[in-house]
Structure formats: structure tokens, C-alpha cells
mmCIF file of C-alpha atoms in Angstrom:
data_model
loop_
_atom_site.group_PDB
_atom_site.id
_atom_site.type_symbol
_atom_site.label_atom_id
_atom_site.label_comp_id
_atom_site.label_asym_id
_atom_site.label_seq_id
_atom_site.Cartn_x
_atom_site.Cartn_y
_atom_site.Cartn_z
ATOM 1 C CA MET A 28 145.900 104.562 83.963
ATOM 2 C CA ALA A 29 144.893 100.893 84.311
ATOM 3 C CA ASP A 30 143.143 101.632 87.622
ATOM 4 C CA VAL A 31 141.334 104.581 86.049
ATOM 5 C CA LYS A 32 140.020 102.434 83.202
ATOM 6 C CA GLN A 33 138.504 100.014 85.684
ATOM 7 C CA LYS A 34 136.422 102.732 87.303
ATOM 8 C CA PRO A 35 133.067 103.637 85.709
ATOM 9 C CA LEU A 36 132.632 107.175 84.419
ATOM 10 C CA ALA A 37 130.310 108.148 87.278
ATOM 11 C CA GLU A 38 133.026 107.246 89.771
ATOM 12 C CA ARG A 39 135.743 109.044 87.813
ATOM 13 C CA MET A 40 133.623 112.199 87.685
ATOM 14 C CA ARG A 41 132.747 112.179 91.386
ATOM 15 C CA PRO A 42 133.504 115.716 92.693
ATOM 16 C CA GLN A 43 136.454 116.066 95.043
ATOM 17 C CA VAL A 44 135.554 119.530 96.359
ATOM 18 C CA LEU A 45 132.190 120.967 97.328
ATOM 19 C CA THR A 46 132.402 123.770 94.757
ATOM 20 C CA ASP A 47 132.367 121.150 91.958
ATOM 21 C CA TYR A 48 129.157 119.559 93.240
ATOM 22 C CA ILE A 49 126.215 120.062 90.858
ATOM 23 C CA GLY A 50 122.652 120.483 92.104
ATOM 24 C CA GLN A 51 120.926 120.713 95.505
ATOM 25 C CA GLU A 52 121.275 124.489 95.619
ATOM 26 C CA HIS A 53 118.714 124.630 98.449
ATOM 27 C CA LEU A 54 121.234 122.753 100.596
ATOM 28 C CA ILE A 55 124.701 123.795 99.435
ATOM 29 C CA GLY A 56 124.080 126.959 97.447
ATOM 30 C CA GLU A 57 125.184 130.323 98.762
ATOM 31 C CA ASN A 58 122.198 130.482 101.116
ATOM 32 C CA GLY A 59 121.772 126.715 101.490
ATOM 33 C CA VAL A 60 121.099 125.328 104.938
ATOM 34 C CA ILE A 61 124.089 122.952 104.887
ATOM 35 C CA SER A 62 126.362 125.727 103.589
ATOM 36 C CA LYS A 63 125.413 127.844 106.580
ATOM 37 C CA LEU A 64 125.968 124.937 108.967
ATOM 38 C CA LEU A 65 129.439 124.349 107.513
ATOM 39 C CA GLN A 66 130.253 128.023 108.043
ATOM 40 C CA THR A 67 129.342 127.757 111.720
ATOM 41 C CA GLY A 68 131.193 124.489 112.193
ATOM 42 C CA GLN A 69 128.169 123.080 114.050
ATOM 43 C CA LEU A 70 127.145 120.155 111.880
ATOM 44 C CA PRO A 71 124.324 117.913 113.173
ATOM 45 C CA SER A 72 123.735 114.302 112.240
ATOM 46 C CA MET A 73 121.555 114.146 109.142
ATOM 47 C CA ILE A 74 119.284 111.983 107.056
ATOM 48 C CA PHE A 75 119.440 112.531 103.292
ATOM 49 C CA TRP A 76 116.142 111.515 101.712
ATOM 50 C CA GLY A 77 115.851 111.390 97.946
ATOM 51 C CA PRO A 78 115.731 109.209 94.830
ATOM 52 C CA PRO A 79 118.804 107.336 93.597
ATOM 53 C CA GLY A 80 121.531 109.167 91.735
ATOM 54 C CA VAL A 81 120.969 112.629 93.196
ATOM 55 C CA GLY A 82 124.307 112.825 95.008
ATOM 56 C CA LYS A 83 123.648 111.623 98.565
ATOM 57 C CA THR A 84 126.886 109.643 98.898
ATOM 58 C CA THR A 85 128.977 112.305 97.191
ATOM 59 C CA LEU A 86 127.580 115.100 99.346
ATOM 60 C CA ALA A 87 128.300 113.143 102.532
ATOM 61 C CA TYR A 88 131.888 112.523 101.398
ATOM 62 C CA LEU A 89 132.442 116.192 100.532
ATOM 63 C CA ILE A 90 131.030 117.254 103.911
ATOM 64 C CA SER A 91 133.603 115.023 105.602
ATOM 65 C CA LYS A 92 136.363 116.759 103.639
ATOM 66 C CA GLU A 93 134.988 120.214 104.480
ATOM 67 C CA THR A 94 134.903 119.340 108.186
ATOM 68 C CA ASN A 95 138.217 117.423 108.199
ATOM 69 C CA LEU A 96 136.501 114.352 109.621
ATOM 70 C CA GLN A 97 137.580 110.807 108.813
ATOM 71 C CA PHE A 98 134.991 109.339 106.422
ATOM 72 C CA PHE A 99 133.581 105.889 107.132
ATOM 73 C CA SER A 100 131.010 104.372 104.798
ATOM 74 C CA LEU A 101 128.740 101.381 105.367
ATOM 75 C CA SER A 102 126.034 99.847 103.207
ATOM 76 C CA ALA A 103 123.006 98.802 105.234
ATOM 77 C CA ILE A 104 122.487 95.904 102.809
ATOM 78 C CA GLN A 105 125.792 94.295 103.803
ATOM 79 C CA ALA A 106 126.734 95.713 107.219
ATOM 80 C CA GLY A 107 125.618 94.449 110.602
ATOM 81 C CA VAL A 108 125.859 95.573 114.229
ATOM 82 C CA LYS A 109 129.448 94.256 114.388
ATOM 83 C CA ASP A 110 130.480 96.514 111.499
ATOM 84 C CA VAL A 111 128.823 99.511 113.127
ATOM 85 C CA ARG A 112 130.624 98.897 116.416
ATOM 86 C CA GLN A 113 133.984 98.581 114.654
ATOM 87 C CA VAL A 114 133.460 102.020 113.095
ATOM 88 C CA LEU A 115 132.365 103.478 116.431
ATOM 89 C CA ASP A 116 135.511 102.090 118.120
ATOM 90 C CA ALA A 117 137.661 103.661 115.409
ATOM 91 C CA ALA A 118 135.799 106.977 115.789
ATOM 92 C CA ARG A 119 136.448 106.997 119.551
ATOM 93 C CA LYS A 120 140.177 106.591 118.941
ATOM 94 C CA LEU A 121 140.090 109.467 116.436
ATOM 95 C CA GLY A 122 138.012 111.656 118.733
ATOM 96 C CA LYS A 123 135.284 112.078 116.127
ATOM 97 C CA ALA A 124 134.430 110.848 112.632
ATOM 98 C CA LEU A 125 131.725 111.012 110.000
ATOM 99 C CA LEU A 126 129.803 107.792 109.388
ATOM 100 C CA PHE A 127 127.803 107.525 106.178
ATOM 101 C CA ILE A 128 125.258 104.701 105.999
ATOM 102 C CA ASP A 129 123.762 104.091 102.579
ATOM 103 C CA GLU A 130 120.174 102.805 102.502
ATOM 104 C CA ILE A 131 119.847 103.256 106.247
ATOM 105 C CA HIS A 132 116.167 102.275 105.961
ATOM 106 C CA ARG A 133 117.357 98.681 105.536
ATOM 107 C CA PHE A 134 118.867 98.633 109.042
ATOM 108 C CA ASN A 135 116.616 96.883 111.553
ATOM 109 C CA LYS A 136 115.783 98.380 114.951
ATOM 110 C CA ALA A 137 118.729 96.713 116.724
ATOM 111 C CA GLN A 138 121.173 98.029 114.133
ATOM 112 C CA GLN A 139 119.750 101.543 114.365
ATOM 113 C CA ASP A 140 119.740 101.371 118.178
ATOM 114 C CA ALA A 141 123.491 100.667 118.074
ATOM 115 C CA LEU A 142 124.020 104.163 116.644
ATOM 116 C CA LEU A 143 122.072 106.109 119.261
ATOM 117 C CA GLY A 144 124.703 106.512 121.966
ATOM 118 C CA ALA A 145 127.476 107.597 119.599
ATOM 119 C CA VAL A 146 125.210 110.117 117.882
ATOM 120 C CA GLU A 147 123.989 111.440 121.238
ATOM 121 C CA VAL A 148 127.466 112.154 122.648
ATOM 122 C CA GLY A 149 128.923 113.301 119.324
ATOM 123 C CA ILE A 150 131.465 110.536 118.714
ATOM 124 C CA ILE A 151 130.182 110.408 115.166
ATOM 125 C CA THR A 152 128.365 112.720 112.857
ATOM 126 C CA LEU A 153 125.932 110.354 111.195
ATOM 127 C CA ILE A 154 124.679 110.877 107.664
ATOM 128 C CA GLY A 155 122.137 108.292 106.615
ATOM 129 C CA ALA A 156 120.906 108.056 103.041
ATOM 130 C CA THR A 157 117.490 106.683 102.160
ATOM 131 C CA THR A 158 115.146 106.492 99.215
ATOM 132 C CA GLU A 159 112.262 105.732 101.585
ATOM 133 C CA ASN A 160 110.288 108.082 103.801
ATOM 134 C CA PRO A 161 112.417 108.212 106.984
ATOM 135 C CA SER A 162 109.282 108.712 109.085
ATOM 136 C CA PHE A 163 108.366 105.111 108.258
ATOM 137 C CA GLU A 164 111.791 103.478 108.121
ATOM 138 C CA VAL A 165 114.036 105.199 110.701
ATOM 139 C CA ILE A 166 113.292 104.661 114.393
ATOM 140 C CA SER A 167 111.930 107.746 116.117
ATOM 141 C CA ALA A 168 114.770 107.877 118.680
ATOM 142 C CA LEU A 169 117.365 108.147 115.904
ATOM 143 C CA LEU A 170 115.228 110.400 113.702
ATOM 144 C CA SER A 171 114.817 112.897 116.560
ATOM 145 C CA ARG A 172 118.603 113.179 116.820
ATOM 146 C CA CYS A 173 119.052 113.944 113.120
ATOM 147 C CA GLN A 174 118.037 116.708 110.761
ATOM 148 C CA THR A 175 116.238 115.387 107.686
ATOM 149 C CA TYR A 176 117.044 117.015 104.354
ATOM 150 C CA VAL A 177 115.313 116.218 101.079
ATOM 151 C CA LEU A 178 117.577 115.912 98.048
ATOM 152 C CA GLN A 179 115.708 116.848 94.904
ATOM 153 C CA GLU A 180 115.860 115.214 91.502
ATOM 154 C CA HIS A 181 118.423 116.794 89.214
ATOM 155 C CA SER A 182 117.105 119.410 86.818
ATOM 156 C CA GLU A 183 117.699 119.032 83.093
ATOM 157 C CA SER A 184 120.276 121.817 83.205
ATOM 158 C CA ASP A 185 122.157 119.983 85.993
ATOM 159 C CA LEU A 186 122.250 116.779 83.963
ATOM 160 C CA LEU A 187 123.369 118.531 80.797
ATOM 161 C CA LYS A 188 126.160 120.214 82.722
ATOM 162 C CA MET A 189 127.306 116.812 83.989
ATOM 163 C CA LEU A 190 127.342 115.454 80.429
ATOM 164 C CA GLU A 191 129.431 118.357 79.186
ATOM 165 C CA ASN A 192 131.838 118.085 82.124
ATOM 166 C CA ALA A 193 132.299 114.377 81.440
ATOM 167 C CA ARG A 194 132.877 114.947 77.717
ATOM 168 C CA ALA A 195 135.371 117.740 78.273
ATOM 169 C CA LYS A 196 137.113 116.838 81.530
ATOM 170 C CA ASP A 197 137.081 113.065 82.049
ATOM 171 C CA VAL A 198 140.563 111.590 81.764
ATOM 172 C CA LEU A 199 139.375 109.045 79.167
ATOM 173 C CA LEU A 200 136.503 110.681 77.297
ATOM 174 C CA SER A 201 138.365 113.958 76.850
ATOM 175 C CA GLN A 202 140.907 112.085 74.698
ATOM 176 C CA LYS A 203 138.186 111.185 72.196
ATOM 177 C CA GLU A 204 136.351 113.350 69.686
ATOM 178 C CA ILE A 205 132.792 113.231 71.009
ATOM 179 C CA THR A 206 129.837 115.336 69.945
ATOM 180 C CA ILE A 207 126.543 115.103 71.803
ATOM 181 C CA ASP A 208 124.167 115.923 68.945
ATOM 182 C CA GLU A 209 121.072 114.807 70.872
ATOM 183 C CA HIS A 210 120.651 114.333 74.611
ATOM 184 C CA GLN A 211 116.958 113.490 75.043
ATOM 185 C CA ALA A 212 117.436 109.702 75.099
ATOM 186 C CA LEU A 213 120.269 109.962 77.602
ATOM 187 C CA LEU A 214 118.005 111.924 79.929
ATOM 188 C CA ARG A 215 115.022 109.660 79.342
ATOM 189 C CA PHE A 216 116.804 106.370 79.998
ATOM 190 C CA SER A 217 118.649 107.743 83.022
ATOM 191 C CA GLY A 218 115.423 108.915 84.665
ATOM 192 C CA GLY A 219 117.166 111.832 86.369
ATOM 193 C CA ASP A 220 119.765 109.530 87.956
ATOM 194 C CA ALA A 221 123.194 111.125 87.455
ATOM 195 C CA ARG A 222 125.016 107.825 87.952
ATOM 196 C CA ARG A 223 122.946 106.087 85.284
ATOM 197 C CA LEU A 224 123.305 109.075 82.972
ATOM 198 C CA LEU A 225 127.105 109.093 83.038
ATOM 199 C CA ASN A 226 127.465 105.338 82.842
ATOM 200 C CA LEU A 227 125.052 105.204 79.896
ATOM 201 C CA LEU A 228 127.107 107.900 78.153
ATOM 202 C CA GLU A 229 130.270 105.863 78.669
ATOM 203 C CA LEU A 230 128.578 102.658 77.525
ATOM 204 C CA THR A 231 127.386 104.401 74.359
ATOM 205 C CA VAL A 232 130.845 105.807 73.655
ATOM 206 C CA ASN A 233 132.455 102.401 74.168
ATOM 207 C CA GLN A 234 130.002 100.794 71.736
ATOM 208 C CA THR A 235 131.238 103.094 68.975
ATOM 209 C CA SER A 236 134.505 102.514 67.160
ATOM 210 C CA ASP A 237 134.307 105.534 64.854
ATOM 211 C CA GLY A 238 136.992 108.194 65.162
ATOM 212 C CA HIS A 239 134.421 110.959 65.612
ATOM 213 C CA ILE A 240 131.713 109.745 67.981
ATOM 214 C CA LYS A 241 128.306 111.371 67.534
ATOM 215 C CA ILE A 242 125.860 110.740 70.361
ATOM 216 C CA THR A 243 122.309 110.591 68.976
ATOM 217 C CA ASN A 244 118.970 109.506 70.399
ATOM 218 C CA ALA A 245 118.891 106.491 68.068
ATOM 219 C CA LEU A 246 122.347 105.312 69.145
ATOM 220 C CA VAL A 247 121.625 105.743 72.862
ATOM 221 C CA THR A 248 118.272 103.939 72.518
ATOM 222 C CA LYS A 249 119.929 101.005 70.760
ATOM 223 C CA VAL A 250 122.612 100.705 73.448
ATOM 224 C CA ALA A 251 120.229 101.222 76.377
ATOM 225 C CA GLN A 252 117.680 98.644 75.237
ATOM 226 C CA ARG A 253 120.423 96.070 74.737
ATOM 227 C CA SER A 254 121.767 96.599 78.252
ATOM 228 C CA MET A 255 118.579 97.161 80.291
ATOM 229 C CA PRO A 256 118.877 95.375 83.648
ATOM 230 C CA LYS A 257 116.349 92.902 84.993
ATOM 231 C CA TYR A 258 114.129 94.026 87.859
ATOM 232 C CA ASP A 259 116.043 94.083 91.123
ATOM 233 C CA LYS A 260 114.244 95.302 94.221
ATOM 234 C CA SER A 261 117.469 96.918 95.414
ATOM 235 C CA GLY A 262 118.517 98.152 91.991
ATOM 236 C CA GLU A 263 117.689 100.858 89.506
ATOM 237 C CA GLN A 264 114.811 99.264 87.574
ATOM 238 C CA HIS A 265 112.920 98.955 90.858
ATOM 239 C CA TYR A 266 112.093 102.636 90.442
ATOM 240 C CA ASP A 267 111.082 102.225 86.799
ATOM 241 C CA VAL A 268 108.586 99.475 87.640
ATOM 242 C CA ILE A 269 107.034 101.273 90.620
ATOM 243 C CA SER A 270 106.753 104.361 88.413
ATOM 244 C CA ALA A 271 104.990 102.339 85.710
ATOM 245 C CA PHE A 272 102.726 100.816 88.370
ATOM 246 C CA ILE A 273 101.680 104.204 89.756
ATOM 247 C CA LYS A 274 101.149 105.698 86.299
ATOM 248 C CA SER A 275 99.026 102.702 85.263
ATOM 249 C CA VAL A 276 96.728 103.111 88.270
ATOM 250 C CA ARG A 277 96.574 106.877 87.699
ATOM 251 C CA GLY A 278 95.767 106.168 84.045
ATOM 252 C CA SER A 279 92.837 103.898 85.045
ATOM 253 C CA ASP A 280 94.345 100.770 83.455
ATOM 254 C CA PRO A 281 93.721 97.849 85.864
ATOM 255 C CA ASN A 282 95.407 95.379 83.505
ATOM 256 C CA ALA A 283 98.731 97.204 83.357
ATOM 257 C CA ALA A 284 98.521 97.960 87.083
ATOM 258 C CA VAL A 285 98.068 94.283 88.021
ATOM 259 C CA TYR A 286 100.881 93.311 85.637
ATOM 260 C CA TYR A 287 103.371 95.672 87.296
ATOM 261 C CA LEU A 288 102.127 94.549 90.711
ATOM 262 C CA ALA A 289 102.940 90.986 89.670
ATOM 263 C CA ARG A 290 106.389 92.101 88.463
ATOM 264 C CA MET A 291 107.173 93.570 91.857
ATOM 265 C CA LEU A 292 105.798 90.637 93.844
ATOM 266 C CA SER A 293 107.650 88.104 91.687
ATOM 267 C CA ALA A 294 110.891 89.990 92.354
ATOM 268 C CA GLY A 295 110.300 89.860 96.110
ATOM 269 C CA GLU A 296 109.405 93.524 96.537
ATOM 270 C CA ASP A 297 108.451 94.583 100.072
ATOM 271 C CA ILE A 298 104.632 94.407 100.197
ATOM 272 C CA LYS A 299 104.550 97.281 102.706
ATOM 273 C CA PHE A 300 106.413 99.455 100.204
ATOM 274 C CA ILE A 301 103.733 98.729 97.581
ATOM 275 C CA ALA A 302 100.877 99.311 100.035
ATOM 276 C CA ARG A 303 102.323 102.635 101.204
ATOM 277 C CA ARG A 304 102.561 103.828 97.612
ATOM 278 C CA MET A 305 98.881 102.993 97.149
ATOM 279 C CA ILE A 306 97.914 105.064 100.200
ATOM 280 C CA ILE A 307 99.663 108.084 98.711
ATOM 281 C CA LEU A 308 98.144 107.428 95.289
ATOM 282 C CA ALA A 309 94.633 107.064 96.723
ATOM 283 C CA SER A 310 94.809 110.597 98.077
ATOM 284 C CA GLU A 311 96.911 112.263 95.372
ATOM 285 C CA ASP A 312 95.256 110.826 92.256
ATOM 286 C CA ILE A 313 91.759 109.713 93.348
ATOM 287 C CA GLY A 314 91.143 111.968 96.300
ATOM 288 C CA LEU A 315 87.724 113.536 96.580
ATOM 289 C CA ALA A 316 86.389 111.830 93.465
ATOM 290 C CA ASN A 317 86.130 108.715 95.648
ATOM 291 C CA PRO A 318 87.218 109.264 99.268
ATOM 292 C CA THR A 319 86.631 105.580 100.042
ATOM 293 C CA ALA A 320 89.789 104.796 98.031
ATOM 294 C CA LEU A 321 91.960 106.166 100.841
ATOM 295 C CA VAL A 322 90.069 104.066 103.395
ATOM 296 C CA LEU A 323 90.550 100.911 101.330
ATOM 297 C CA ALA A 324 94.236 101.645 100.672
ATOM 298 C CA ASN A 325 94.885 102.211 104.371
ATOM 299 C CA ASN A 326 93.025 99.001 105.240
ATOM 300 C CA CYS A 327 95.115 97.208 102.628
ATOM 301 C CA PHE A 328 98.303 98.389 104.338
ATOM 302 C CA GLN A 329 97.048 97.132 107.698
ATOM 303 C CA ALA A 330 95.905 93.819 106.211
ATOM 304 C CA VAL A 331 99.137 92.935 104.397
ATOM 305 C CA ASN A 332 101.054 93.618 107.622
ATOM 306 C CA VAL A 333 98.911 91.021 109.357
ATOM 307 C CA ILE A 334 98.612 88.467 106.557
ATOM 308 C CA GLY A 335 101.924 88.503 104.720
ATOM 309 C CA MET A 336 102.769 86.698 101.505
ATOM 310 C CA PRO A 337 101.612 84.769 99.560
ATOM 311 C CA GLU A 338 97.996 85.601 100.503
ATOM 312 C CA ALA A 339 98.737 89.337 100.681
ATOM 313 C CA ARG A 340 98.948 89.310 96.877
ATOM 314 C CA ILE A 341 95.144 88.897 96.764
ATOM 315 C CA ILE A 342 94.542 91.901 99.021
ATOM 316 C CA LEU A 343 96.980 93.984 97.011
ATOM 317 C CA SER A 344 95.341 92.936 93.743
ATOM 318 C CA GLN A 345 91.860 93.828 95.018
ATOM 319 C CA THR A 346 93.050 97.257 96.111
ATOM 320 C CA VAL A 347 95.001 97.935 92.924
ATOM 321 C CA ILE A 348 92.002 97.115 90.734
ATOM 322 C CA TYR A 349 89.688 99.239 92.910
ATOM 323 C CA LEU A 350 92.055 102.214 92.700
ATOM 324 C CA ALA A 351 92.614 101.829 88.965
ATOM 325 C CA THR A 352 88.871 101.704 88.281
ATOM 326 C CA SER A 353 87.977 104.594 90.584
ATOM 327 C CA PRO A 354 87.207 108.083 89.206
ATOM 328 C CA LYS A 355 90.259 110.312 89.440
ATOM 329 C CA SER A 356 90.862 113.746 90.924
ATOM 330 C CA ASN A 357 93.994 115.562 92.071
ATOM 331 C CA SER A 358 92.082 118.580 93.405
ATOM 332 C CA ALA A 359 93.178 118.021 97.026
ATOM 333 C CA TYR A 360 96.806 117.608 95.902
ATOM 334 C CA LYS A 361 96.652 120.840 93.895
ATOM 335 C CA ALA A 362 94.821 122.723 96.656
ATOM 336 C CA ILE A 363 97.477 122.121 99.300
ATOM 337 C CA ASN A 364 100.297 122.891 96.834
ATOM 338 C CA VAL A 365 98.714 126.220 95.883
ATOM 339 C CA ALA A 366 98.013 127.036 99.541
ATOM 340 C CA MET A 367 101.588 126.263 100.593
ATOM 341 C CA SER A 368 102.928 128.422 97.775
ATOM 342 C CA LYS A 369 100.713 131.254 99.022
ATOM 343 C CA VAL A 370 102.034 130.808 102.568
ATOM 344 C CA THR A 371 105.604 130.954 101.250
ATOM 345 C CA GLU A 372 104.736 134.078 99.262
ATOM 346 C CA THR A 373 102.853 135.968 101.981
ATOM 347 C CA GLY A 374 104.397 134.701 105.216
ATOM 348 C CA ASP A 375 102.557 134.521 108.545
ATOM 349 C CA LEU A 376 99.545 136.733 107.944
ATOM 350 C CA SER A 377 97.438 137.787 110.912
ATOM 351 C CA VAL A 378 94.435 135.590 111.661
ATOM 352 C CA PRO A 379 91.196 137.673 111.693
ATOM 353 C CA LEU A 380 90.392 138.756 115.269
ATOM 354 C CA ASN A 381 86.859 137.356 115.243
ATOM 355 C CA ILE A 382 88.041 133.767 114.736
ATOM 356 C CA ARG A 383 91.020 133.847 117.105
ATOM 357 C CA ASN A 384 91.047 131.757 120.244
ATOM 358 C CA ALA A 385 90.299 133.771 123.420
ATOM 359 C CA PRO A 386 91.198 131.631 126.468
ATOM 360 C CA THR A 387 92.029 134.618 128.725
ATOM 361 C CA LYS A 388 90.238 137.787 129.794
ATOM 362 C CA LEU A 389 93.000 139.929 128.314
ATOM 363 C CA MET A 390 92.565 138.321 124.906
ATOM 364 C CA LYS A 391 88.816 138.873 125.092
ATOM 365 C CA ASN A 392 89.395 142.525 125.962
ATOM 366 C CA LEU A 393 91.652 142.800 122.923
ATOM 367 C CA GLY A 394 88.809 141.652 120.705
ATOM 368 C CA TYR A 395 89.839 138.040 120.201
ATOM 369 C CA GLY A 396 86.780 136.041 119.141
ATOM 370 C CA GLU A 397 84.522 139.106 119.166
ATOM 371 C CA ASN A 398 81.564 139.001 116.744
ATOM 372 C CA TYR A 399 82.306 135.420 115.782
ATOM 373 C CA GLN A 400 79.244 133.930 114.100
ATOM 374 C CA TYR A 401 78.618 130.314 115.157
ATOM 375 C CA ALA A 402 77.595 128.489 111.968
ATOM 376 C CA HIS A 403 75.167 126.153 113.734
ATOM 377 C CA ASP A 404 73.052 129.111 114.843
ATOM 378 C CA PHE A 405 72.067 129.777 111.210
ATOM 379 C CA ASP A 406 69.951 128.064 108.568
ATOM 380 C CA ASN A 407 71.651 125.094 106.927
ATOM 381 C CA ASN A 408 74.411 125.459 109.542
ATOM 382 C CA PHE A 409 76.081 128.114 107.402
ATOM 383 C CA VAL A 410 76.719 131.851 107.449
ATOM 384 C CA VAL A 411 78.742 133.924 104.998
ATOM 385 C CA ALA A 412 81.896 135.139 106.730
ATOM 386 C CA GLU A 413 85.540 135.850 105.960
ATOM 387 C CA PHE A 414 87.905 133.295 107.471
ATOM 388 C CA LEU A 415 91.064 134.130 105.521
ATOM 389 C CA PRO A 416 93.511 136.901 106.497
ATOM 390 C CA GLU A 417 92.555 140.265 105.019
ATOM 391 C CA LYS A 418 95.479 140.336 102.562
ATOM 392 C CA ILE A 419 94.323 137.153 100.813
ATOM 393 C CA ALA A 420 90.560 137.481 101.354
ATOM 394 C CA ASN A 421 88.431 135.744 98.696
ATOM 395 C CA THR A 422 91.370 133.615 97.503
ATOM 396 C CA SER A 423 90.336 130.197 96.197
ATOM 397 C CA PHE A 424 92.624 127.210 96.725
ATOM 398 C CA TYR A 425 90.231 124.309 96.161
ATOM 399 C CA ASP A 426 88.922 123.824 92.630
ATOM 400 C CA PRO A 427 86.594 120.780 92.568
ATOM 401 C CA GLY A 428 87.467 118.167 89.962
ATOM 402 C CA LEU A 429 85.251 117.271 87.049
ATOM 403 C CA ASN A 430 83.623 114.133 88.416
ATOM 404 C CA ASP A 431 80.179 113.258 89.790
ATOM 405 C CA ARG A 432 81.042 113.631 93.450
ATOM 406 C CA GLU A 433 82.936 116.915 93.108
ATOM 407 C CA ASN A 434 80.385 118.309 90.673
ATOM 408 C CA ALA A 435 77.898 117.915 93.516
ATOM 409 C CA THR A 436 80.431 119.532 95.869
ATOM 410 C CA ARG A 437 80.828 122.480 93.495
ATOM 411 C CA LYS A 438 77.045 122.924 93.391
ATOM 412 C CA TRP A 439 76.890 122.754 97.213
ATOM 413 C CA LEU A 440 79.660 125.376 97.563
ATOM 414 C CA ARG A 441 78.102 127.676 94.942
ATOM 415 C CA ALA A 442 74.758 127.613 96.765
ATOM 416 C CA ARG A 443 76.453 128.880 99.924
ATOM 417 C CA TRP A 444 79.318 131.079 98.793
ATOM 418 C CA LYS A 445 77.611 132.460 95.654
ATOM 419 C CA GLU A 446 80.297 134.316 93.647
ATOM 420 C CA LYS A 447 82.826 134.697 96.465
ATOM 421 C CA TYR A 448 85.162 131.891 95.367
ATOM 422 C CA GLY A 449 84.036 131.537 91.779
ATOM 423 C CA TYR A 450 82.326 128.182 92.238
#
């Protein structure tokens, strides 16, 4: 029992079988891609990409149990090439093993290169976990040998189920009379991170000496604010500060945005991480209201790579203020989301014959490209035509935002398309 007491609640509640795992139904549900791979016994090396506390480590461990592979775990923060080679030597003796590398994006090129041969010949099944976009942080040679799976944030129902399981089934909490009267503060302070959620629950319970413990929003808030960690670029509040930074820029508050930028820089945050976030933000939240924002954000990323700190702080500050004070629009973001949903809904619809490519005589004889109207042959370089598949003809995906530039775009589109798309 003494050993149990030393373990935090999140560790005590870690699932031991795959059927107890909560969340990520798209991967391990009945029709999940990893479930199907486990059924075939042909498991590739994988990269798990997702925010902290969504179950990357746990899922890797449970996969090792399902496949009867020895589980080796390394943290990229602490491990080096020597540690990797020791695991690979052990895997060779075993015949095969599963190697889980947490925060694999922190491995440098030499460390990632050390994995290539073993992954290629199948000595190890590699599962790397990252909170960063693997396209940026994992070398292409290793990325091409792995399947990348996105782990989604836990839903509210997932988190509530975890709370109830902990209250009812944990070896320590189940011995106490606990009622969760309110859960909103637990969810808010945990930010969707299951590990933080469970540990905050335990911390709140341990702060209460009453026989019947009632978990309320007020109690959780009091405990959480007293125990909030300082910013740590490798820790949990890292994500809170970058979230506040992005929301401040989106909310057009240059003062708050520069403050959170300073918080990150003072903590030694990776300037490329900040610059990449600004590129995404420039397109997602400013977009067509001011297309120059994306150009400036991209130039900022290039510049800080060349300049480095401390001078890079000036370039970052200039870009942050420009983005925060730019008009905002998420019309491009919404347009592609709606269009992708339509593709999922309708599948691969046939492209209209008149706008198909016709590189061969046979295709021309079949009507490919026939009666195509070349826009530049008409006044104003425009002619009314139907470019969408017949099943979704006249469907509008792009709704211009309410800003000066897109108001002009709406007027331009209305003059050409009339009532076709409702502009």
C-alpha cells in the first residue's frame, strides 16, 4: 500500500488493458485503424501527434501488451544516442521489441538517424509521441517509415467518465466518501489533459479533511490557484501561455499579445515554435482580411532562423503587433472545413467532362475537355460556367468575411456570379 500511495492518481488509474482505454475511438474503436492493424498482426512504426494528456504513452504501452512485445520507453529530453543503441541491442537479443520515445521532436537529426536501420529491418516497432507537427520536427527519412496518427483532445464525456472511474475504482479514493457536485472547474483547469484532471482531483481531495468530501467549483478553484505551476517550456503551463498568446492576437489586443510573447521568451521558449504558430494564425484568423499578414509571418519565421536571440525578439514583437492590429477573418479556415466535410459526405464525385484533362486522343473522343470555355476569351476574363460536380452544383463554400477587403471581394463575386452562390 505504501508504494501505491506514492504514485499519483493518474498513474494509479493508467489502464492495463486496451478495453479500459478511454477516448481515441477513431484509432482503437471497433472500426479504428489501430484496432484493425492489431487484428491483422501487421503493426507499423507510428508517430502519435497530439496535445499533452490525451493518452499517447498509455496507448503505446497497451499496444505492446496486445502484441506481446517487450516495452522500452525513452524520453527524448533525457536520452541520447547511447541510450537508443542500448535499447536496439536489447531488441536484437529479444528478436523484436516496441520502443516508445516520448517527445520525439526533441531528438536531433543524429539521434533520429540512429533509429532508421532498426525501424527499416523491423528490429523495433517504433512509436514516437509528439506535441509538435511531425512534418517540421521529425526527419523525412524516419517520417516516411512511420504512420502518423493524430490523437484528439478528450471530449467532456471522456473526462467525466475518467473522474467517475477514479472516484469509484481507485484503490485510495474509493475508500473515501466523495461526491463530485460540480465538475466545471476540474475540466477548466485541466484544459482537456487527463493527467492534470486526475491529479487535480486527487490534490483537491487531499486538501479536504472532512469525512464526506464534496467537490465543488469553488473548492477546486481555490486548490488549483494555490498550486498553479510556473511557466516551463517543457511543462503543462507552456500550453496555457501559448493559448493565451494566440487568443490575444486573435482578439486584436497587441498589449496582451506582447506580454505573453515576453513570457515565452523569458522562459526560453523556442523562437521557431512561436514563429510557426504565427504563420498558422495569420492564415486562420486574419486570412483574406489582410493577406499580407501571412507574408509577414512567413518572413518572420525565416528571419528568426537567421538572426536568433536576443535580436529575434524585435522581429517577433513587430510581427505580433502587426497581426494583432490587423483586421480579422476566418473565412478561408471555414471554407476549407466546410469543403472537406462535403467531400467526406459525398465521396469522390465525378469531375464535369468539359473541365477534365484530355492528354490522349481516346480521352478527347470520350468528351474530356469538350465545350470547355476559356475564361480569357470573354469580357473581364470571366464566363458563367459550372465547375462543381453535378451532385453539388451551386454549393457555396466561401463566405467572405465582414471586412473592407472581403466586402470588395463579395461585390466582385456578386457582379460575376449574380445569384448563383448567394453573394
